C-alpha cells in the first residue's frame, strides 16, 4: 500500500522535476545570505573602558552563529587591521584567525591596509587564512598587482565573485612604501572582463564613502551588490543604484550588515531580507575570540617592539631642543600638595593601571597611553617599567612633566617655570570616542576637583 502511494507521489512529482530543469529553471532561485563588516580595526573585543560598549569580533561571532546556514558567506570591506605598527601586525594575525573561524570568504584592503609597505601586503596576501584581496593596490616600482584582485566562492549552488577596491582619495598622504593605488574606475574597467563566465553574481567590496559607492554603482552595471565602506554611520536603508544594491556599514565595527541575495539561474539578483545588526551587549562574547585576544596580549608582552626603543620617543621631538622638563612621578608631588593628593588618591585615575593589569592588557600598547604617565614622550612610561613607576593617570598625565617645577620649588630659589592652565581639551585627549562615557567637563571635573593649597 505504502509502496503504491510512494510510486504515485513519484509519478506526480517527476514531470515537475523535469519541468524544473527545463524552461522553468529561470525561476529557480537560490538564496545566499551575505554578512559583511568594515572598519574592525583590530577589535577582537571592545576596549572595556566603560560598561555597555558595542562591537567587536567576539560579539560578531555569537551574532552570526544565530543565522548561520549553508548559504551564508561573510566578507570584510576593509580596515580590519588596527594600524601599521609592528604590534598591530601581531594583533592582525589573531584577527585573521578570528575571521577564518567565522568562515569569511574575503577580506578587502581598506585605507589602513593600503598604508602598509608593499612587502608586508604581499606577505599578508600569501599567509592570510582568508583570501586577502585588492584589485587596485599595485607595486609602485613594477605596476604589478600586490594582491589577488578578486576571489570566487560557491554557496547554495551559485558562484559569487568578490572584487575589492580602496578609494585613493581616503589616503591624502599616499599609501605605504612601494605601494601605488590605481583609480577605482580604471581598475574595475580592466578587471571586470576577467570575470566573465566565472560567476553567477559579482559583489564589489569598496572601501569608499557613501558618495563614491553610489558613483561606482552608477558607473558599472555588472555588480549585483556594492558593499562599503568608510562611513561614520551604517546605511539607514538598502538602496538600488543603476543595477546594483548598495549597502554599507563601518563606524568601528559596532554593527555588521546582512543582505540576502536571491540569485536566479540566469544571474538575475533580487534583494531578500536585509538589516544592520547593532552588536550590543545582548550578544555574549565568544570565548574562542577572547582567547585569540589573550594570545596576542601574551605575545606582545614578550616581544620587543619598535616603540620600546627610547630613541623613538625622542625622534618625535624637535631636534636639538631639550624637553622642557622630565617626568618625576605622582608620589613626588603628593607631599607639597596634600589636598590635591587626597582627591587624586581617591579617584579612579590613581588606579587606572590596575584596570589594565586585571585584564592582562598592561603590556598592550593600544591600551597603555591613557592609563599611564607620558607614554610615548621622552622620559615617559615605557613598557619595561612594568608596574614600577609612572603607572596610572598621574598628576603629570594632565599637568605635564614636573621635573623643573619640583627642582625650583624645592630649591627655594627663583621660580621661572609654571605649569600651563588646563581645560576640557586636556581631558578629552583620553576621554573621547569609544574610550569614555560621553564626556562633559561640568559633570566630570567636579568629581576630581582640586587646586592650590588653601592659604593659612
Ligand atoms: C591620560 C588620560 C586621562 C586624562 C588626561 C584624563 N583622564 Fe579621566 N580617566 C582616565 C582613565 C584611564 C580613567 C579610568 C580609570 C580606571 O577606572 O581604570 C578615568 C576616569 C575618570 C573619572 C572617574 C570615573 C569613575 O567612574 O570614577 C573621572 C571623573 C575623570 N576621569 C575625569 C577626568 C577629567 C575631569 C579630566 C580632565 C581634567 C580627565 N579625567 C583627564 C584617563 C584620563
Ligand atoms: C584614548 C584613551 C584610552 C585608551 C587608548 C584606553 N583607555 Fe581604557 N579608559 C580610558 C578612559 C577615559 C576611561 C574612563 C572612562 C569613563 O569613566 O567613562 C577608561 C577606563 C578603562 C577601564 C575601567 C572601566 C571601568 O568600568 O571601571 C578599563 C578596564 C579600561 N579602560 C581598559 C582599557 C583597555 C583594555 C584598553 C586597550 C584595549 C584601554 N582601556 C585603552 C581611556 C583609554
Ligand atoms: C585628570 C587630570 C588631572 C590630574 C590627574 C591632576 N590634576 Fe591638578 N588640575 C587639573 C585641572 C583641570 C586643574 C584646574 C585647571 C588649572 O588650574 O589648570 C588642576 C589644578 C591643579 C592645581 C591648581 C593650579 C592653579 O594654578 O590654581 C594644582 C596645584 C594641582 N592641580 C596639582 C595637582 C597634583 C599635585 C596632582 C596629583 C596628585 C594633580 N594636580 C592631578 C587636572 C588634573
Ligand atoms: C617642594 C614642593 C613641591 C613639589 C614637590 C611640587 N610642588 Fe607644585 N607647587 C608648589 C608650590 C609652593 C606651588 C605654588 C603654590 C601656590 O602658589 O599656592 C606649586 C604650584 C603648583 C601648580 C600651580 C601652577 C604653577 O606652576 O604654579 C601646579 C599645577 C603644581 N604645583 C603641580 C605639581 C605637580 C604635578 C607636582 C609633581 C610633579 C608638584 N606640583 C610638585 C610646591 C611643590
Coordinates of C-alpha atoms and ligand atoms in Angstrom, one line a residue:
X1 CA 0.0 0.0 0.0
X2 CA 2.6 2.5 1.1
X3 CA 4.8 1.5 -1.9
X4 CA 1.9 2.3 -4.3
X5 CA 1.5 5.6 -2.6
X6 CA 5.1 6.3 -3.0
X7 CA 5.1 5.4 -6.7
X8 CA 2.1 7.6 -7.1
X9 CA 3.8 10.5 -5.5
X10 CA 6.9 9.9 -7.6
X11 CA 4.8 9.8 -10.8
X12 CA 3.2 13.1 -9.8
X13 CA 6.5 14.8 -8.9
X14 CA 8.6 13.6 -11.8
X15 CA 7.2 15.8 -14.5
X16 CA 7.5 18.7 -12.2
X17 CA 11.2 17.9 -11.6
X18 CA 11.9 17.8 -15.3
X19 CA 10.0 21.0 -15.9
X20 CA 12.2 22.5 -13.2
X21 CA 15.3 21.6 -15.2
X22 CA 13.9 22.9 -18.4
X23 CA 12.0 26.1 -19.2
X24 CA 11.0 26.8 -15.6
X25 CA 14.7 26.8 -14.4
X26 CA 15.0 30.5 -14.7
X27 CA 12.5 30.8 -11.9
X28 CA 14.6 28.6 -9.7
X29 CA 16.1 30.9 -7.2
X30 CA 19.0 30.3 -4.7
X31 CA 19.3 32.3 -1.6
X32 CA 22.7 33.5 -0.4
X33 CA 23.0 35.2 3.0
X34 CA 25.8 37.7 2.8
X35 CA 27.1 39.3 6.0
X36 CA 29.7 42.0 6.0
X37 CA 31.9 44.1 8.3
X38 CA 34.0 47.2 7.8
X39 CA 36.4 49.2 10.0
X40 CA 37.0 46.4 12.5
X41 CA 40.4 47.9 13.2
X42 CA 41.7 45.2 15.4
X43 CA 38.7 45.0 17.6
X44 CA 38.6 41.4 18.7
X45 CA 36.6 42.9 21.5
X46 CA 35.7 46.4 22.6
X47 CA 38.2 48.2 24.8
X48 CA 36.2 47.8 28.0
X49 CA 36.7 51.5 29.2
X50 CA 33.1 51.6 30.3
X51 CA 30.3 49.1 30.5
X52 CA 27.7 48.5 27.8
X53 CA 30.1 49.0 24.8
X54 CA 29.1 47.7 21.4
X55 CA 31.0 45.8 18.8
X56 CA 34.0 43.5 18.4
X57 CA 34.5 40.2 16.7
X58 CA 33.7 38.3 19.9
X59 CA 30.2 39.6 19.7
X60 CA 30.0 39.2 15.9
X61 CA 30.8 35.5 16.3
X62 CA 27.8 35.0 18.6
X63 CA 25.6 37.1 16.4
X64 CA 26.3 35.3 13.1
X65 CA 26.0 31.9 14.8
X66 CA 22.3 32.6 15.2
X67 CA 21.7 32.7 11.5
X68 CA 24.4 30.6 10.0
X69 CA 23.4 28.2 7.2
X70 CA 24.7 26.5 4.1
X71 CA 24.0 29.7 2.1
X72 CA 25.8 32.2 4.4
X73 CA 29.0 33.9 3.5
X74 CA 31.0 36.7 5.3
X75 CA 33.2 39.3 3.8
X76 CA 35.1 42.3 5.2
X77 CA 35.2 45.6 3.2
X78 CA 38.4 46.9 4.7
X79 CA 40.3 48.3 7.7
X80 CA 40.3 45.0 9.5
X81 CA 43.8 45.9 10.7
X82 CA 44.3 48.5 13.5
X83 CA 47.3 50.3 12.1
X84 CA 50.7 49.9 10.6
X85 CA 52.9 49.4 13.7
X86 CA 54.6 46.1 14.4
X87 CA 52.3 45.3 17.3
X88 CA 49.2 46.0 15.1
X89 CA 50.5 43.2 12.8
X90 CA 50.9 40.8 15.7
X91 CA 47.3 41.5 16.6
X92 CA 46.2 41.3 13.0
X93 CA 47.3 37.7 12.8
X94 CA 44.8 36.9 15.6
X95 CA 42.2 38.9 13.8
X96 CA 42.7 36.9 10.7
X97 CA 42.3 33.7 12.7
X98 CA 39.0 35.1 14.0
X99 CA 37.8 35.9 10.5
X100 CA 38.8 32.4 9.4
X101 CA 36.8 30.9 12.3
X102 CA 33.9 33.0 11.2
X103 CA 34.0 31.3 7.8
X104 CA 34.7 34.6 5.9
X105 CA 35.4 34.2 2.2
X106 CA 37.3 37.5 1.5
X107 CA 38.9 40.4 3.3
X108 CA 39.4 43.6 1.2
X109 CA 42.2 46.0 1.7
X110 CA 41.0 49.3 3.3
X111 CA 42.9 52.6 3.9
X112 CA 44.8 51.1 6.8
X113 CA 45.9 48.1 4.9
X114 CA 46.9 50.3 1.9
X115 CA 49.2 52.2 4.3
X116 CA 51.3 49.1 4.9
X117 CA 54.5 48.7 2.9
X118 CA 54.3 46.7 -0.3
X119 CA 56.4 43.8 1.1
X120 CA 54.0 43.4 4.1
X121 CA 51.0 43.4 1.9
X122 CA 52.5 40.7 -0.3
X123 CA 53.3 38.6 2.8
X124 CA 49.8 39.0 4.2
X125 CA 48.4 38.1 0.8
X126 CA 50.3 34.8 0.8
X127 CA 49.8 34.0 4.5
X128 CA 46.2 35.1 5.3
X129 CA 43.9 32.2 6.1
X130 CA 41.1 34.2 4.4
X131 CA 41.7 35.4 0.8
X132 CA 43.1 39.0 1.1
X133 CA 42.1 40.9 -2.0
X134 CA 42.5 44.2 -3.7
X135 CA 42.2 45.0 -7.4
X136 CA 43.8 48.4 -7.2
X137 CA 46.8 48.1 -5.0
X138 CA 49.9 47.9 -7.1
X139 CA 53.7 47.7 -6.8
X140 CA 54.8 51.2 -7.3
X141 CA 58.1 50.0 -9.0
X142 CA 56.7 47.4 -11.4
X143 CA 52.9 48.3 -11.6
X144 CA 52.2 44.6 -10.9
X145 CA 49.2 43.8 -8.6
X146 CA 50.2 43.3 -4.9
X147 CA 47.2 41.0 -4.1
X148 CA 44.6 39.0 -5.9
X149 CA 42.0 41.3 -7.3
X150 CA 39.1 39.0 -6.7
X151 CA 38.0 35.7 -5.4
X152 CA 35.1 33.3 -6.3
X153 CA 33.3 31.3 -3.8
X154 CA 30.4 28.8 -4.1
X155 CA 27.3 29.0 -1.9
X156 CA 23.8 27.4 -2.4
X157 CA 24.8 26.2 -5.8
X158 CA 25.8 29.7 -7.0
X159 CA 29.2 31.1 -7.7
X160 CA 29.8 34.5 -6.2
X161 CA 32.8 36.7 -7.1
X162 CA 34.1 39.3 -4.7
X163 CA 36.1 42.2 -6.2
X164 CA 37.9 44.6 -3.9
X165 CA 39.0 48.2 -4.2
X166 CA 40.0 51.1 -2.0
X167 CA 39.4 54.8 -2.7
X168 CA 42.8 56.6 -3.1
X169 CA 41.1 59.8 -2.0
X170 CA 41.0 58.4 1.5
X171 CA 44.8 58.4 1.7
X172 CA 45.7 62.1 1.3
X173 CA 49.3 61.3 2.4
X174 CA 49.5 58.4 0.0
X175 CA 49.7 54.7 0.5
X176 CA 52.5 52.7 2.2
X177 CA 56.1 52.5 1.0
X178 CA 56.3 51.0 -2.5
X179 CA 52.5 50.9 -3.0
X180 CA 50.5 52.7 -5.7
X181 CA 46.7 52.9 -5.9
X182 CA 45.1 52.8 -9.3
X183 CA 41.9 54.8 -9.6
X184 CA 38.9 52.6 -8.8
X185 CA 37.1 53.1 -12.1
X186 CA 40.1 52.4 -14.3
X187 CA 40.9 49.3 -12.3
X188 CA 37.4 47.9 -12.4
X189 CA 37.0 48.5 -16.2
X190 CA 40.2 46.4 -16.6
X191 CA 39.3 43.6 -14.1
X192 CA 35.6 43.0 -14.9
X193 CA 36.1 41.3 -18.3
X194 CA 38.4 38.8 -16.5
X195 CA 35.3 37.7 -14.5
X196 CA 33.1 36.9 -17.5
X197 CA 31.6 33.4 -17.2
X198 CA 33.3 32.8 -13.9
X199 CA 30.5 33.8 -11.5
X200 CA 26.7 34.0 -11.3
X201 CA 26.8 37.2 -9.4
X202 CA 29.6 39.8 -8.7
X203 CA 29.8 41.7 -5.5
X204 CA 32.0 44.8 -5.2
X205 CA 33.7 45.4 -1.8
X206 CA 34.6 49.1 -2.0
X207 CA 36.4 50.9 0.9
X208 CA 34.9 54.2 0.0
X209 CA 32.4 56.8 1.3
X210 CA 28.7 56.9 0.5
X211 CA 29.0 59.2 -2.5
X212 CA 31.8 57.1 -4.1
X213 CA 29.9 53.9 -3.5
X214 CA 26.8 55.3 -5.3
X215 CA 29.1 56.6 -8.1
X216 CA 30.6 53.2 -8.6
X217 CA 27.2 51.5 -8.8
X218 CA 26.1 54.1 -11.3
X219 CA 29.2 53.6 -13.5
X220 CA 29.1 49.8 -13.8
X221 CA 26.1 47.6 -14.4
X222 CA 27.9 44.3 -13.6
X223 CA 27.6 44.4 -9.8
X224 CA 24.7 42.6 -8.0
X225 CA 25.7 44.5 -4.9
X226 CA 28.2 47.2 -3.9
X227 CA 29.2 46.9 -0.2
X228 CA 31.1 49.6 1.7
X229 CA 32.8 51.3 3.4
X230 CA 34.4 54.2 5.0
X231 CA 31.4 55.7 6.7
X232 CA 30.5 57.3 10.0
X233 CA 27.1 55.6 10.3
X234 CA 25.8 52.4 8.8
X235 CA 23.4 52.7 5.9
X236 CA 19.9 53.7 7.1
X237 CA 18.4 51.6 4.3
X238 CA 19.3 49.4 1.4
X239 CA 19.0 51.2 -1.9
X240 CA 19.3 50.5 -5.6
X241 CA 21.6 52.5 -7.9
X242 CA 21.7 51.6 -11.6
X243 CA 21.6 47.7 -11.4
X244 CA 23.3 47.3 -8.0
X245 CA 22.1 47.1 -4.5
X246 CA 24.1 49.5 -2.3
X247 CA 24.6 48.8 1.4
X248 CA 27.3 49.9 3.8
X249 CA 28.5 49.6 7.4
X250 CA 31.5 50.9 9.2
X251 CA 31.6 53.0 12.3
X252 CA 34.3 51.0 14.1
X253 CA 32.6 47.6 13.6
X254 CA 29.8 48.4 16.1
X255 CA 27.4 46.8 13.5
X256 CA 27.5 44.5 10.6
X257 CA 25.3 44.3 7.5
X258 CA 23.2 41.3 6.4
X259 CA 21.9 41.1 2.9
X260 CA 20.1 38.1 1.4
X261 CA 20.8 37.9 -2.4
X262 CA 18.1 35.8 -4.3
X263 CA 20.0 34.7 -7.3
X264 CA 18.1 33.1 -10.3
X265 CA 19.8 30.6 -12.6
X266 CA 20.2 33.3 -15.2
X267 CA 22.1 35.5 -12.8
X268 CA 19.2 37.9 -12.1
X269 CA 19.5 39.1 -8.5
X270 CA 16.8 40.4 -6.2
X271 CA 17.2 41.5 -2.6
X272 CA 15.8 39.3 0.2
X273 CA 15.9 40.0 3.9
X274 CA 18.4 42.6 4.9
X275 CA 19.3 44.6 8.0
X276 CA 22.1 46.3 10.0
X277 CA 22.7 44.4 13.2
X278 CA 24.0 46.5 16.1
X279 CA 26.4 44.4 18.2
X280 CA 25.1 45.4 21.6
X281 CA 25.8 43.5 24.8
X282 CA 22.8 41.3 24.2
X283 CA 25.3 39.2 22.1
X284 CA 27.6 37.4 24.5
X285 CA 31.3 37.5 23.8
X286 CA 32.6 34.3 22.2
X287 CA 35.3 32.6 24.2
X288 CA 37.4 31.4 21.2
X289 CA 37.8 35.0 20.1
X290 CA 38.6 36.2 23.6
X291 CA 41.3 33.5 23.7
X292 CA 42.8 35.0 20.5
X293 CA 43.0 38.3 22.2
X294 CA 44.8 36.7 25.2
X295 CA 47.2 35.0 22.8
X296 CA 48.0 38.4 21.3
X297 CA 48.5 40.1 24.7
X298 CA 50.8 37.3 25.8
X299 CA 52.8 37.5 22.7
X300 CA 53.0 41.4 22.7
X301 CA 54.2 41.2 26.3
X302 CA 57.2 39.1 25.4
X303 CA 58.0 40.8 22.1
X304 CA 60.4 43.8 21.8
X305 CA 58.6 46.4 19.8
X306 CA 59.8 49.4 17.8
X307 CA 58.2 51.7 20.4
X308 CA 60.3 50.1 23.2
X309 CA 63.3 51.9 21.7
X310 CA 63.8 55.1 23.8
X311 CA 65.3 56.9 20.8
X312 CA 61.9 56.7 19.1
X313 CA 60.2 59.0 21.6
X314 CA 63.0 61.4 21.1
X315 CA 62.7 61.2 17.4
X316 CA 59.2 62.7 17.7
X317 CA 60.6 65.8 19.5
X318 CA 62.2 68.8 17.8
X319 CA 65.9 68.1 17.1
X320 CA 68.3 70.0 19.4
X321 CA 65.5 71.2 21.7
X322 CA 65.6 69.7 25.2
X323 CA 62.3 68.6 26.6
X324 CA 61.1 71.4 29.0
X325 CA 61.1 69.0 31.9
X326 CA 61.2 65.4 32.9
X327 CA 58.6 63.2 34.5
X328 CA 59.1 62.5 38.2
X329 CA 56.0 60.5 39.1
X330 CA 53.0 61.3 41.3
X331 CA 54.5 60.3 44.6
X332 CA 56.9 63.2 44.3
X333 CA 54.1 65.7 44.1
X334 CA 51.9 64.5 47.0
X335 CA 53.9 65.9 49.9
X336 CA 53.7 69.6 48.9
X337 CA 50.1 69.3 47.6
X338 CA 48.3 67.4 50.3
X339 CA 44.8 68.4 49.4
X340 CA 45.2 67.6 45.7
X341 CA 46.8 64.3 46.8
X342 CA 43.7 63.3 48.8
X343 CA 41.4 63.9 45.9
X344 CA 43.7 62.2 43.4
X345 CA 44.3 59.1 45.6
X346 CA 40.6 58.5 46.0
X347 CA 39.9 58.9 42.2
X348 CA 39.8 56.2 39.6
X349 CA 42.8 57.9 38.0
X350 CA 45.1 56.7 40.8
X351 CA 44.2 53.1 39.9
X352 CA 44.0 53.3 36.2
X353 CA 46.9 50.9 35.5
X354 CA 45.3 48.2 37.8
X355 CA 42.4 48.1 35.4
X356 CA 44.8 47.0 32.6
X357 CA 46.7 44.6 34.8
X358 CA 43.4 42.9 35.7
X359 CA 42.7 42.3 32.0
X360 CA 46.2 41.3 31.1
X361 CA 46.4 44.4 28.9
X362 CA 49.2 46.2 30.8
X363 CA 51.7 45.4 28.1
X364 CA 49.4 46.2 25.2
X365 CA 50.5 49.5 23.5
X366 CA 46.9 50.1 22.3
X367 CA 45.8 50.5 26.0
X368 CA 48.8 51.9 27.8
X369 CA 48.8 55.5 26.6
X370 CA 45.7 56.7 28.6
X371 CA 46.4 54.5 31.6
X372 CA 49.9 55.8 32.4
X373 CA 52.0 58.9 32.6
X374 CA 53.7 60.2 29.4
X375 CA 53.7 57.0 27.4
X376 CA 55.3 57.8 24.0
X377 CA 57.0 61.0 25.1
X378 CA 60.7 61.3 26.1
X379 CA 61.1 60.2 29.8
X380 CA 57.5 58.9 29.9
X381 CA 56.3 55.5 30.8
X382 CA 57.9 52.6 29.0
X383 CA 56.8 49.0 28.9
X384 CA 59.9 47.8 30.6
X385 CA 58.9 49.8 33.7
X386 CA 56.0 47.3 34.2
X387 CA 54.4 48.3 37.5
X388 CA 57.4 50.1 38.9
X389 CA 56.9 53.7 38.0
X390 CA 54.8 56.2 36.0
X391 CA 51.8 54.0 36.1
X392 CA 48.2 55.1 36.5
X393 CA 46.8 58.5 35.4
X394 CA 49.1 60.7 37.5
X395 CA 49.4 64.4 38.2
X396 CA 51.7 64.7 35.2
X397 CA 49.3 62.9 32.8
X398 CA 47.3 66.1 33.0
X399 CA 49.8 68.8 34.1
X400 CA 52.8 67.6 32.1
X401 CA 56.3 66.8 33.2
X402 CA 57.1 68.2 36.6
X403 CA 60.8 67.8 37.0
X404 CA 61.7 71.5 36.7
X405 CA 58.8 72.6 38.9
X406 CA 59.9 70.3 41.7
X407 CA 63.5 71.3 41.4
X408 CA 62.7 75.0 41.5
X409 CA 60.1 74.7 44.3
X410 CA 62.4 72.5 46.4
X411 CA 65.4 74.8 46.0
X412 CA 63.8 77.9 47.4
X413 CA 65.4 79.8 44.5
X414 CA 63.6 81.9 41.8
X415 CA 60.6 80.4 40.1
X416 CA 60.8 80.5 36.3
X417 CA 58.6 77.5 35.4
X418 CA 54.9 77.5 35.6
X419 CA 52.5 74.7 34.5
X420 CA 50.2 75.9 31.8
X421 CA 46.5 76.2 32.8
X422 CA 44.3 73.2 31.8
X423 CA 40.8 72.9 30.4
X424 CA 38.3 70.4 29.0
X425 CA 40.5 69.7 25.9
X426 CA 43.2 68.2 28.2
X427 CA 40.7 65.7 29.5
X428 CA 39.5 64.8 26.0
X429 CA 42.8 63.5 24.8
X430 CA 41.8 60.4 26.8
X431 CA 38.1 60.9 27.4
X432 CA 36.9 60.6 23.8
X433 CA 35.1 58.3 21.4
X434 CA 34.8 54.7 22.4
X435 CA 37.1 55.2 25.4
X436 CA 34.8 57.2 27.6
X437 CA 31.2 57.7 28.5
X438 CA 30.1 60.9 26.8
X439 CA 32.4 63.5 28.3
X440 CA 31.0 66.6 29.9
X441 CA 33.6 68.7 31.8
X442 CA 30.8 70.2 34.0
X443 CA 30.0 66.6 35.2
X444 CA 33.4 65.0 35.3
X445 CA 35.6 67.8 36.7
X446 CA 33.6 68.2 40.0
X447 CA 34.4 64.6 40.7
X448 CA 38.1 65.2 40.8
X449 CA 38.2 69.0 41.6
X450 CA 41.3 70.2 43.4
X451 CA 43.7 73.2 43.3
X452 CA 46.2 75.2 45.2
X453 CA 46.6 74.6 48.9
X454 CA 44.4 76.9 51.0
X455 CA 46.5 79.8 52.3
X456 CA 47.0 79.6 56.1
Ligands
LIG1 C1 45.8 60.3 30.5 C2 44.4 60.0 30.2 C3 43.4 60.7 31.0 C4 43.2 62.1 31.1 C5 44.1 63.2 30.5 C6 42.1 62.3 31.9 N1 41.5 61.1 32.3 FE1 39.9 60.8 33.5 N2 40.2 58.8 33.4 C7 41.2 58.2 32.6 C8 41.1 56.8 32.9 C9 42.0 55.7 32.3 C10 40.1 56.6 33.8 C11 39.6 55.2 34.3 C12 40.5 54.7 35.3 C13 40.1 53.3 35.7 O1 39.0 53.1 36.3 O2 40.9 52.4 35.5 C14 39.5 57.9 34.0 C15 38.4 58.1 34.9 C16 37.9 59.4 35.2 C17 36.8 59.6 36.1 C18 36.3 58.6 37.0 C19 35.1 57.9 36.6 C20 34.7 57.0 37.8 O3 33.9 56.1 37.5 O4 35.2 57.1 38.9 C21 36.6 61.0 36.1 C22 35.5 61.7 36.9 C23 37.5 61.5 35.2 N3 38.3 60.5 34.7 C24 37.6 62.9 34.9 C25 38.6 63.5 34.2 C26 38.8 64.9 34.0 C27 37.8 66.0 34.5 C28 39.9 65.1 33.2 C29 40.5 66.4 32.8 C30 40.7 67.4 33.8 C31 40.4 63.8 33.0 N4 39.6 62.8 33.6 C32 41.6 63.6 32.2 C33 42.1 58.8 31.8 C34 42.3 60.1 31.7
LIG2 C1 42.2 57.1 24.4 C2 42.5 56.8 25.8 C3 42.3 55.3 26.2 C4 42.8 54.2 25.7 C5 43.6 54.1 24.4 C6 42.3 53.1 26.5 N1 41.6 53.6 27.5 FE1 40.7 52.5 29.0 N2 39.9 54.2 29.8 C7 40.0 55.4 29.3 C8 39.1 56.3 30.0 C9 39.0 57.8 29.7 C10 38.4 55.6 30.9 C11 37.4 56.1 31.9 C12 36.1 56.0 31.1 C13 34.9 56.5 31.8 O1 34.9 56.6 33.0 O2 33.9 56.8 31.1 C14 39.0 54.2 30.8 C15 38.6 53.2 31.6 C16 39.0 51.9 31.5 C17 38.6 50.8 32.3 C18 37.8 50.9 33.6 C19 36.4 50.6 33.2 C20 35.5 50.5 34.5 O3 34.3 50.2 34.2 O4 36.0 50.8 35.6 C21 39.2 49.6 31.8 C22 39.2 48.2 32.3 C23 39.9 50.0 30.6 N3 39.8 51.4 30.4 C24 40.6 49.2 29.8 C25 41.3 49.5 28.6 C26 41.9 48.6 27.7 C27 41.9 47.1 27.9 C28 42.4 49.3 26.7 C29 43.1 48.8 25.5 C30 42.3 48.0 24.6 C31 42.1 50.7 27.0 N4 41.5 50.8 28.2 C32 42.6 51.8 26.2 C33 40.9 55.8 28.3 C34 41.5 54.9 27.4
LIG3 C1 42.8 64.4 35.4 C2 43.7 65.5 35.2 C3 44.4 66.0 36.5 C4 45.2 65.2 37.3 C5 45.4 63.7 37.3 C6 45.7 66.1 38.3 N1 45.3 67.4 38.0 FE1 45.7 69.1 39.0 N2 44.5 70.2 37.9 C7 43.8 69.7 36.8 C8 42.9 70.7 36.4 C9 41.9 70.6 35.2 C10 43.1 71.8 37.2 C11 42.3 73.2 37.2 C12 42.7 74.0 36.0 C13 44.0 74.5 36.1 O1 44.2 75.2 37.2 O2 44.9 74.4 35.3 C14 44.1 71.4 38.2 C15 44.6 72.3 39.1 C16 45.7 72.0 40.0 C17 46.3 72.9 40.8 C18 46.0 74.4 41.0 C19 46.5 75.1 39.8 C20 46.3 76.6 39.8 O3 47.1 77.3 39.1 O4 45.5 77.1 40.6 C21 47.3 72.2 41.5 C22 48.3 72.7 42.5 C23 47.2 70.8 41.0 N3 46.2 70.7 40.1 C24 48.0 69.8 41.4 C25 47.9 68.5 41.1 C26 48.6 67.4 41.8 C27 49.6 67.5 42.8 C28 48.1 66.3 41.2 C29 48.4 64.8 41.6 C30 48.2 64.5 42.9 C31 47.1 66.7 40.2 N4 47.0 68.0 40.2 C32 46.5 65.8 39.4 C33 43.9 68.4 36.3 C34 44.5 67.3 36.9
LIG4 C1 58.7 71.1 47.0 C2 57.3 71.3 47.0 C3 56.5 71.0 45.7 C4 56.5 69.8 45.0 C5 57.4 68.6 45.2 C6 55.6 70.0 43.9 N1 55.0 71.3 44.0 FE1 53.6 72.0 42.8 N2 53.7 73.8 43.8 C7 54.5 74.0 44.9 C8 54.2 75.4 45.3 C9 54.8 76.1 46.5 C10 53.3 76.0 44.4 C11 52.8 77.4 44.4 C12 51.5 77.3 45.2 C13 50.8 78.5 45.3 O1 51.0 79.5 44.6 O2 49.8 78.5 46.1 C14 53.1 75.0 43.4 C15 52.2 75.1 42.3 C16 51.8 74.1 41.5 C17 50.8 74.2 40.4 C18 50.2 75.5 40.0 C19 50.8 76.1 38.7 C20 52.2 76.6 38.9 O3 53.1 76.1 38.1 O4 52.5 77.4 39.8 C21 50.7 73.0 39.9 C22 49.8 72.6 38.7 C23 51.5 72.1 40.6 N3 52.2 72.8 41.6 C24 51.6 70.8 40.3 C25 52.6 70.0 40.9 C26 52.9 68.7 40.4 C27 52.2 68.0 39.2 C28 53.9 68.2 41.1 C29 54.6 66.9 40.9 C30 55.3 66.7 39.7 C31 54.3 69.2 42.1 N4 53.4 70.3 41.9 C32 55.3 69.0 43.0 C33 55.3 73.1 45.5 C34 55.6 71.9 45.1

